[in-house]
Coordinates of C-alpha atoms in Angstrom, one line a residue:
X23 CA -85.3 -5.9 -44.3
X24 CA -81.8 -6.5 -43.0
X25 CA -79.0 -4.1 -44.0
X26 CA -76.3 -6.3 -45.5
X27 CA -74.0 -3.4 -46.4
X28 CA -72.7 -2.5 -42.9
X29 CA -69.1 -3.5 -42.0
X30 CA -70.3 -6.0 -39.5
X31 CA -72.6 -7.6 -42.1
X32 CA -69.8 -7.9 -44.6
X33 CA -67.5 -9.4 -42.0
X34 CA -70.2 -11.9 -41.1
X35 CA -70.6 -13.0 -44.7
X36 CA -66.9 -13.4 -45.1
X37 CA -66.7 -15.6 -41.9
X38 CA -69.8 -17.6 -42.9
X39 CA -68.2 -18.3 -46.3
X40 CA -65.2 -19.7 -44.5
X41 CA -67.4 -21.8 -42.2
X42 CA -69.0 -23.4 -45.3
X43 CA -65.7 -24.7 -46.4
X44 CA -64.6 -25.8 -42.9
X45 CA -63.3 -29.3 -42.5
X46 CA -64.0 -30.7 -46.0
X47 CA -61.9 -33.9 -45.7
X48 CA -63.6 -37.2 -46.2
X49 CA -61.4 -39.2 -43.7
X50 CA -60.2 -38.8 -40.2
X51 CA -56.5 -37.9 -40.0
X52 CA -54.0 -40.4 -38.5
X53 CA -54.0 -38.5 -35.2
X54 CA -57.8 -38.2 -35.1
X55 CA -58.1 -41.9 -35.9
X56 CA -55.7 -42.8 -33.1
X57 CA -57.7 -40.7 -30.5
X58 CA -61.0 -42.0 -31.8
X59 CA -60.1 -45.7 -31.6
X60 CA -58.1 -45.4 -28.4
X61 CA -60.7 -43.4 -26.5
X62 CA -61.9 -44.8 -23.2
X63 CA -64.3 -42.1 -22.0
X64 CA -64.1 -40.4 -19.5
X65 CA -60.7 -41.7 -18.2
X66 CA -59.0 -41.4 -21.6
X67 CA -61.3 -38.9 -23.3
X68 CA -61.3 -36.8 -26.5
X69 CA -64.3 -34.7 -25.5
X70 CA -64.1 -30.9 -25.3
X71 CA -66.9 -28.8 -23.7
X72 CA -67.4 -25.1 -24.4
X73 CA -69.5 -22.8 -22.1
X74 CA -70.7 -19.5 -23.7
X75 CA -72.2 -16.8 -21.5
X76 CA -75.0 -14.9 -23.1
X77 CA -76.4 -11.5 -21.9
X78 CA -80.0 -12.6 -22.3
X79 CA -82.1 -15.6 -23.1
X80 CA -82.4 -15.9 -26.9
X81 CA -85.7 -16.5 -28.5
X82 CA -85.9 -20.3 -28.7
X83 CA -87.4 -20.5 -32.2
X84 CA -84.8 -18.1 -33.5
X85 CA -82.0 -20.1 -31.7
X86 CA -83.2 -23.4 -33.1
X87 CA -83.4 -21.9 -36.6
X88 CA -79.9 -20.5 -36.3
X89 CA -78.6 -23.9 -35.2
X90 CA -80.4 -25.5 -38.1
X91 CA -78.8 -23.0 -40.5
X92 CA -75.4 -23.6 -39.0
X93 CA -75.6 -27.4 -39.4
X94 CA -76.7 -26.9 -43.0
X95 CA -73.8 -24.5 -43.7
X96 CA -71.2 -26.8 -42.1
X97 CA -72.0 -30.2 -43.4
X98 CA -69.7 -32.0 -41.0
X99 CA -72.1 -31.2 -38.2
X100 CA -74.6 -33.6 -39.8
X101 CA -72.2 -36.4 -40.5
X102 CA -71.1 -39.4 -38.5
X103 CA -68.0 -41.6 -38.4
X104 CA -68.0 -44.9 -40.2
X105 CA -65.4 -47.5 -39.3
X106 CA -64.1 -50.3 -41.6
X107 CA -64.8 -53.8 -40.2
X108 CA -61.0 -54.3 -39.7
X109 CA -58.5 -51.4 -39.3
X110 CA -57.0 -51.5 -42.8
X111 CA -58.2 -47.9 -43.6
X112 CA -59.0 -44.7 -41.8
X113 CA -62.6 -44.1 -40.6
X114 CA -64.6 -41.9 -43.0
X115 CA -67.3 -39.3 -42.6
X116 CA -70.7 -40.0 -44.0
X117 CA -74.0 -38.1 -43.9
X118 CA -76.3 -39.3 -41.1
X119 CA -79.6 -40.2 -42.8
X120 CA -81.4 -40.0 -39.5
X121 CA -80.0 -36.6 -38.4
X122 CA -82.4 -35.0 -35.9
X123 CA -81.6 -31.6 -34.5
X124 CA -83.9 -32.2 -31.5
X125 CA -81.5 -34.9 -30.4
X126 CA -78.5 -32.7 -30.5
X127 CA -80.0 -29.4 -29.2
X128 CA -82.2 -29.0 -26.1
X129 CA -82.8 -26.5 -23.4
X130 CA -82.9 -26.8 -19.6
X131 CA -83.6 -24.5 -16.7
X132 CA -81.2 -23.9 -13.8
X133 CA -81.3 -21.5 -10.8
X134 CA -77.6 -20.6 -10.6
X135 CA -74.2 -20.6 -12.4
X136 CA -73.0 -23.3 -10.0
X137 CA -75.9 -25.5 -11.0
X138 CA -75.3 -24.8 -14.7
X139 CA -71.6 -25.8 -14.5
X140 CA -72.4 -28.9 -12.5
X141 CA -75.0 -29.9 -15.2
X142 CA -72.5 -29.1 -18.0
X143 CA -70.0 -31.4 -16.4
X144 CA -72.5 -34.2 -16.3
X145 CA -73.3 -33.6 -20.0
X146 CA -69.6 -33.9 -20.8
X147 CA -69.2 -37.1 -18.8
X148 CA -71.9 -38.9 -20.8
X149 CA -70.3 -40.8 -23.7
X150 CA -71.3 -39.9 -27.3
X151 CA -73.6 -42.1 -29.3
X152 CA -70.9 -43.0 -31.9
X153 CA -73.6 -43.8 -34.5
X154 CA -74.6 -40.1 -34.6
X155 CA -72.8 -36.7 -35.3
X156 CA -70.3 -36.1 -32.6
X157 CA -71.8 -33.0 -30.8
X158 CA -74.5 -32.1 -28.4
X159 CA -75.6 -28.7 -27.1
X160 CA -77.8 -27.4 -24.3
X161 CA -79.1 -23.8 -23.8
X162 CA -79.4 -23.2 -20.0
X163 CA -82.0 -20.7 -19.0
X164 CA -82.9 -19.2 -15.6
X165 CA -79.6 -17.7 -14.8
X166 CA -79.8 -14.4 -13.0
X167 CA -77.7 -12.5 -15.6
X168 CA -78.7 -14.1 -18.9
X169 CA -78.2 -17.6 -20.3
X170 CA -75.5 -20.1 -21.1
X171 CA -74.9 -22.2 -24.2
X172 CA -73.0 -25.4 -23.6
X173 CA -71.5 -27.4 -26.5
X174 CA -70.0 -30.8 -26.2
X175 CA -67.9 -31.8 -29.2
X176 CA -65.5 -34.7 -30.0
X177 CA -61.9 -34.2 -31.0
X178 CA -62.6 -36.2 -34.2
X179 CA -64.9 -33.4 -35.3
X180 CA -62.8 -30.5 -34.0
X181 CA -60.0 -30.0 -31.5
X182 CA -60.3 -27.2 -29.0
X183 CA -58.8 -24.6 -31.4
X184 CA -61.0 -25.8 -34.3
X185 CA -64.1 -25.7 -32.0
X186 CA -63.4 -22.1 -30.9
X187 CA -62.7 -21.1 -34.5
X188 CA -65.9 -22.7 -35.8
X189 CA -68.1 -21.1 -33.1
X190 CA -66.5 -17.7 -33.8
X191 CA -67.2 -18.1 -37.5
X192 CA -70.8 -19.1 -37.1
X193 CA -71.7 -16.2 -34.7
X194 CA -72.9 -12.9 -35.9
X195 CA -71.4 -9.4 -35.5
X196 CA -74.7 -7.8 -34.7
X197 CA -77.8 -8.4 -32.6
X198 CA -80.4 -8.0 -35.3
X199 CA -81.4 -10.9 -37.5
X200 CA -79.6 -11.2 -40.8
X201 CA -81.8 -12.2 -43.7
X202 CA -80.6 -14.0 -46.8
X203 CA -77.7 -15.7 -45.0
X204 CA -75.5 -18.0 -47.1
X205 CA -76.6 -21.6 -47.1
X206 CA -74.7 -24.8 -47.7
X207 CA -74.5 -26.0 -51.3
X208 CA -76.9 -28.7 -52.2
X209 CA -75.0 -31.8 -52.7
X210 CA -76.1 -35.2 -53.8
X211 CA -75.7 -37.5 -50.8
X212 CA -73.1 -40.1 -51.5
X213 CA -73.9 -43.7 -51.2
X214 CA -73.8 -44.8 -47.6
X215 CA -70.3 -45.8 -46.5
X216 CA -70.0 -49.6 -46.1
X217 CA -67.6 -50.9 -43.4
X218 CA -66.7 -53.9 -45.5
X219 CA -66.0 -51.8 -48.6
X220 CA -63.8 -49.5 -46.5
X221 CA -61.8 -52.4 -45.3
X222 CA -61.4 -53.9 -48.7
X223 CA -60.4 -50.5 -50.2
X224 CA -57.8 -50.2 -47.5
X225 CA -56.3 -53.6 -48.3
X226 CA -56.1 -52.6 -52.0
X227 CA -54.4 -49.4 -51.2
X228 CA -51.8 -51.3 -49.1
X229 CA -51.1 -53.7 -51.9
X230 CA -50.7 -50.8 -54.4
X231 CA -48.2 -49.1 -52.1
X232 CA -46.1 -52.1 -51.4
X233 CA -43.6 -51.5 -54.2
X234 CA -43.0 -48.0 -53.1
X235 CA -42.6 -49.1 -49.4
X236 CA -40.2 -51.8 -50.5
X237 CA -38.0 -49.2 -52.4
X238 CA -38.0 -46.9 -49.4
X239 CA -37.0 -49.8 -47.1
X240 CA -34.2 -50.7 -49.4
X241 CA -32.9 -47.1 -49.5
X242 CA -33.0 -47.0 -45.7
X243 CA -31.1 -50.3 -45.4
X244 CA -28.6 -49.1 -48.0
X245 CA -27.9 -45.9 -46.0
X246 CA -27.5 -48.0 -42.8
X247 CA -25.0 -50.2 -44.6
X248 CA -22.9 -47.3 -46.0
X249 CA -23.1 -45.0 -42.9
X250 CA -23.8 -47.3 -39.9
X251 CA -22.3 -45.0 -37.3
X252 CA -24.3 -42.0 -38.4
X253 CA -27.5 -43.9 -38.6
X254 CA -26.9 -45.5 -35.2
X255 CA -26.1 -42.1 -33.6
X256 CA -29.2 -40.5 -35.1
X257 CA -31.4 -43.4 -33.9
X258 CA -29.9 -43.2 -30.4
X259 CA -30.5 -39.4 -30.2
X260 CA -34.1 -39.9 -31.4
X261 CA -34.6 -42.6 -28.8
X262 CA -33.2 -40.4 -26.0
X263 CA -35.5 -37.6 -27.1
X264 CA -38.5 -40.0 -27.0
X265 CA -37.5 -41.1 -23.5
X266 CA -37.3 -37.5 -22.2
X267 CA -40.7 -36.6 -23.7
X268 CA -42.4 -39.7 -22.3
X269 CA -41.0 -39.3 -18.7
X270 CA -41.6 -36.6 -16.1
X271 CA -38.7 -34.4 -15.0
X272 CA -40.7 -33.4 -11.9
X273 CA -42.5 -35.7 -9.5
X274 CA -46.3 -35.6 -9.3
X275 CA -47.7 -33.7 -6.4
X276 CA -49.3 -35.7 -3.6
X277 CA -51.9 -33.0 -3.3
X278 CA -53.2 -33.8 -6.8
X279 CA -53.8 -37.5 -6.5
X280 CA -55.1 -40.1 -6.6
X281 CA -57.0 -39.6 -9.8
X282 CA -59.8 -41.6 -11.3
X283 CA -60.7 -39.3 -14.2
X284 CA -64.3 -40.0 -13.6
X285 CA -65.4 -36.9 -11.5
X286 CA -65.2 -33.8 -13.6
X287 CA -65.9 -30.4 -12.0
X288 CA -65.9 -27.2 -14.1
X289 CA -64.6 -23.8 -12.9
X290 CA -64.7 -20.5 -14.8
X291 CA -63.0 -17.2 -14.3
X292 CA -62.7 -14.0 -16.3
X293 CA -60.3 -11.1 -16.1
X294 CA -58.8 -8.3 -18.1
X295 CA -56.5 -9.6 -20.8
X296 CA -54.0 -6.6 -20.9
X297 CA -52.5 -7.2 -17.4
X298 CA -51.7 -10.8 -18.3
X299 CA -50.1 -9.7 -21.5
X300 CA -48.1 -7.2 -19.6
X301 CA -46.8 -9.8 -17.2
X302 CA -45.9 -12.0 -20.2
X303 CA -43.9 -9.2 -21.8
X304 CA -42.1 -8.3 -18.5
X305 CA -41.1 -12.0 -18.1
X306 CA -39.9 -12.2 -21.8
X307 CA -42.6 -14.8 -22.6
X308 CA -45.7 -15.3 -24.5
X309 CA -49.4 -15.3 -23.5
X310 CA -49.1 -19.1 -23.4
X311 CA -46.3 -18.9 -20.9
X312 CA -48.2 -16.4 -18.8
X313 CA -51.2 -18.7 -18.7
X314 CA -49.0 -21.6 -17.5
X315 CA -47.5 -19.3 -14.9
X316 CA -50.9 -18.1 -13.7
X317 CA -52.1 -21.7 -13.2
X318 CA -48.9 -22.6 -11.4
X319 CA -49.4 -19.6 -9.1
X320 CA -52.8 -20.8 -8.2
X321 CA -51.5 -24.3 -7.5
X322 CA -48.6 -22.8 -5.5
X323 CA -51.1 -21.0 -3.2
X324 CA -53.2 -24.2 -2.9
X325 CA -50.1 -26.3 -1.8
X326 CA -49.1 -23.6 0.7
X327 CA -52.5 -23.6 2.2
X328 CA -52.4 -27.4 2.5
X329 CA -49.0 -27.1 4.2
X330 CA -47.5 -29.1 1.4
X331 CA -44.6 -27.2 -0.1
X332 CA -43.6 -28.6 -3.5
X333 CA -40.8 -27.2 -5.6
X334 CA -42.1 -28.2 -9.1
X335 CA -44.8 -30.3 -10.8
X336 CA -45.1 -31.8 -14.3
X337 CA -47.2 -29.6 -16.6
X338 CA -48.4 -30.3 -20.1
X339 CA -48.0 -27.5 -22.5
X340 CA -48.4 -26.8 -26.3
X341 CA -45.1 -26.5 -28.2
X342 CA -44.7 -25.0 -31.6
X343 CA -43.3 -27.4 -34.2
X344 CA -42.1 -24.5 -36.3
X345 CA -39.2 -24.3 -33.9
X346 CA -38.5 -20.6 -34.3
X347 CA -41.1 -19.4 -31.7
X348 CA -44.6 -20.1 -30.5
X349 CA -46.3 -18.3 -33.4
X350 CA -46.8 -21.2 -35.9
X351 CA -49.8 -23.3 -36.6
X352 CA -48.3 -26.7 -36.0
X353 CA -48.1 -27.8 -32.4
X354 CA -47.4 -30.8 -30.2
X355 CA -48.0 -31.5 -26.5
X356 CA -45.0 -31.9 -24.2
X357 CA -44.3 -31.9 -20.4
X358 CA -42.2 -29.3 -18.6
X359 CA -41.2 -28.9 -15.0
X360 CA -43.5 -26.2 -13.7
X361 CA -42.0 -24.1 -10.8
X362 CA -44.2 -23.8 -7.7
X363 CA -41.4 -22.2 -5.6
X364 CA -41.4 -18.9 -7.4
X365 CA -43.7 -16.2 -5.9
X366 CA -43.3 -13.4 -8.4
X367 CA -45.5 -13.8 -11.5
X368 CA -42.9 -12.2 -13.8
X369 CA -40.1 -14.5 -12.6
X370 CA -42.4 -17.4 -13.0
X371 CA -43.2 -16.5 -16.6
X372 CA -39.4 -16.3 -17.3
X373 CA -38.9 -19.7 -15.8
X374 CA -41.7 -21.2 -17.9
X375 CA -40.3 -19.6 -21.0
X376 CA -37.0 -21.2 -20.4
X377 CA -38.6 -24.6 -20.0
X378 CA -40.6 -24.3 -23.2
X379 CA -37.6 -23.1 -25.2
X380 CA -35.6 -26.1 -24.1
X381 CA -38.2 -28.4 -25.8
X382 CA -37.5 -26.9 -29.2
X383 CA -34.3 -29.0 -29.4
X384 CA -36.2 -32.2 -29.0
X385 CA -36.2 -34.3 -32.1
X386 CA -39.1 -36.5 -31.2
X387 CA -41.9 -33.9 -30.6
X388 CA -43.8 -35.4 -33.5
X389 CA -43.3 -39.0 -32.4
X390 CA -47.0 -39.6 -31.8
X391 CA -47.9 -38.3 -35.3
X392 CA -45.2 -40.5 -36.8
X393 CA -46.4 -43.6 -34.9
X394 CA -50.2 -43.0 -35.4
X395 CA -50.5 -44.6 -38.9
X396 CA -48.9 -47.8 -37.6
X397 CA -50.9 -48.0 -34.4
X398 CA -54.1 -47.4 -36.3
X399 CA -53.6 -50.7 -38.1
X400 CA -53.6 -52.6 -34.9
X401 CA -56.5 -53.4 -32.4
X402 CA -57.7 -50.3 -30.6
X403 CA -56.3 -51.5 -27.2
X404 CA -52.8 -51.1 -28.7
X405 CA -53.3 -47.4 -29.3
X406 CA -55.0 -46.9 -25.9
X407 CA -52.1 -48.6 -24.2
X408 CA -49.6 -46.5 -26.1
X409 CA -51.3 -43.3 -25.0
X410 CA -51.2 -44.5 -21.4
X411 CA -47.5 -45.2 -21.6
X412 CA -46.7 -41.5 -21.5
X413 CA -46.5 -40.1 -18.0
X414 CA -49.5 -37.9 -17.3
X415 CA -48.7 -34.4 -16.0
X416 CA -50.5 -32.9 -12.9
X417 CA -52.0 -30.1 -15.2
X418 CA -52.5 -29.3 -18.8
X419 CA -52.6 -25.6 -19.8
X420 CA -53.7 -24.3 -23.2
X421 CA -54.3 -20.8 -24.7
X422 CA -56.7 -20.2 -27.6
X423 CA -57.6 -17.1 -29.6
X424 CA -61.3 -16.4 -29.4
X425 CA -63.4 -13.7 -31.2
X426 CA -61.6 -10.4 -31.2
X427 CA -64.9 -8.3 -31.2
X428 CA -68.5 -8.6 -30.1
X429 CA -70.4 -11.6 -31.2
X430 CA -74.0 -12.6 -31.0
X431 CA -76.0 -15.8 -31.0
X432 CA -79.6 -15.4 -32.1
X433 CA -79.7 -11.9 -30.8
X434 CA -77.9 -12.6 -27.5
X435 CA -74.5 -11.1 -26.9
X436 CA -71.6 -13.4 -26.2
X437 CA -70.1 -12.3 -22.9
X438 CA -67.6 -15.1 -22.4
X439 CA -66.3 -18.3 -23.9
X440 CA -64.8 -21.0 -21.7
X441 CA -63.2 -24.2 -23.0
X442 CA -63.2 -27.2 -20.6
X443 CA -60.8 -29.8 -22.0
X444 CA -60.7 -33.5 -21.1
X445 CA -58.6 -35.0 -18.3
X446 CA -56.2 -37.6 -19.9
X447 CA -54.7 -38.6 -16.6
X448 CA -54.1 -35.1 -15.3
X449 CA -55.6 -33.6 -12.2
X450 CA -56.8 -30.5 -14.1
X451 CA -56.9 -29.0 -17.5
X452 CA -56.9 -25.2 -17.8
X453 CA -57.6 -23.2 -21.0
X454 CA -57.4 -19.4 -21.5
X455 CA -59.5 -18.1 -24.4
X456 CA -59.1 -14.5 -25.5
X457 CA -62.5 -12.8 -26.1
X458 CA -61.9 -9.2 -27.1
X459 CA -60.1 -7.6 -24.2
X460 CA -61.1 -10.4 -21.7
X461 CA -59.3 -13.5 -20.7
X462 CA -61.9 -16.3 -20.2
X463 CA -60.3 -19.2 -18.2
X464 CA -62.0 -22.6 -18.0
X465 CA -60.7 -25.3 -15.6
X466 CA -61.8 -28.9 -15.6
X467 CA -60.8 -30.5 -12.3
X468 CA -60.7 -34.2 -11.4
X469 CA -62.6 -33.9 -8.1
X470 CA -61.2 -37.2 -7.0
X471 CA -57.7 -35.7 -7.0
X472 CA -58.4 -32.5 -5.1
X473 CA -59.2 -32.6 -1.4
X474 CA -60.8 -29.2 -1.3
X475 CA -62.2 -28.0 -4.6
X476 CA -63.5 -24.7 -3.1
X477 CA -60.1 -23.9 -1.8
X478 CA -58.5 -24.6 -5.1
X479 CA -61.0 -22.3 -6.8
X480 CA -60.2 -19.5 -4.3
X481 CA -56.5 -19.9 -4.8
X482 CA -56.8 -19.6 -8.6
X483 CA -59.0 -16.5 -8.2
X484 CA -56.4 -14.9 -5.9
X485 CA -53.6 -15.6 -8.4
X486 CA -55.7 -14.0 -11.2
X487 CA -56.0 -10.9 -9.1
X488 CA -52.3 -10.9 -8.5
X489 CA -51.7 -10.8 -12.2
X490 CA -53.5 -7.4 -12.2
X491 CA -57.0 -8.6 -13.0

């Protein structure tokens, strides 16, 4: 019988309770709806892939049973997206009456890590069946040092942060099996969502909100009439902010183009986390800034080896919408000029910090969130075109908090967790995930944009070592 009184067990039950309540909304948010309808996979993709290193091959029956339990605990994993026949309402979540775990979870055998990563990239490149729940997983066996679990998940189901949080919540704090784990509440399945009913319901909602919208418009027009100069000035400032956010301040690198977005190659690295934190502190920045500086250092080495000196490149970063510092929970993406001419990692962190802080004065950081509800009422090509309007950076860099302590999946210890994000026009996307005292760095590279992928991998590894890893 399992001991459920140990600290790890009590922490497990607390996390599992949180997982049971995870993502309980019935509709996609405006931003999720925009990304869902505008997606043109893989060129304009909303697919995230997570690679988890395991210290051993877990027992398959136990692994399947654990996954079955997880999908029962988190009901969203058994639900699919239902669209209205016309875009008058948001898509809604509905139970998939044909849910089949065998479709979503399988195992394959590989001979090396390189083969596993190549296979994982091919899994990520295959489009989702949109009539099913938006996730797929593969357990790769045959690796010389254990196994690898690869999860492909759509942004409508969870963004990269939500994916890491969900995986961390569902994992166990001990290797032994836990009996009497919590299960999802039995719920009466709602009537199947009807696309026509959704569209009609959206129209009724629009009609009901017309009076309020009319009053709001009248107030706005009244303000413009009484204070025309102030309204005009505010509008011009906001427009200028939008222009700055949608244009690049640095020219794209010729060494990171042309890009097709159709050839994904996955790279993974791991290093001690403390040296990166130390460099961040010395440069007066955050771990996010250090991650950006690390990637820029690797790209700097790559450009020098290619005899192509470039002073700066456009880099996509995550910016806090809380304005005070990068410690909030509300974020937007923006583009900075990433310095490639700075050799010292500490100085590079300081330069990145300055670039990021300058974004906090931008009034239009939330412009996409504000515009999403309107674009969602239009044909999907409108949203897709709007997303393509923004200039694509050469690289996206993201930092995510992973599990702070040891985690296990069906008795196998999690040795690393690597997030490989999509490539929305960028040459590469890099994500640093903190796993205990280790920094796990996943890089998705558009192979069509990089002349020598092996050399880029070597340059990134050298820069990680320069950070003290």
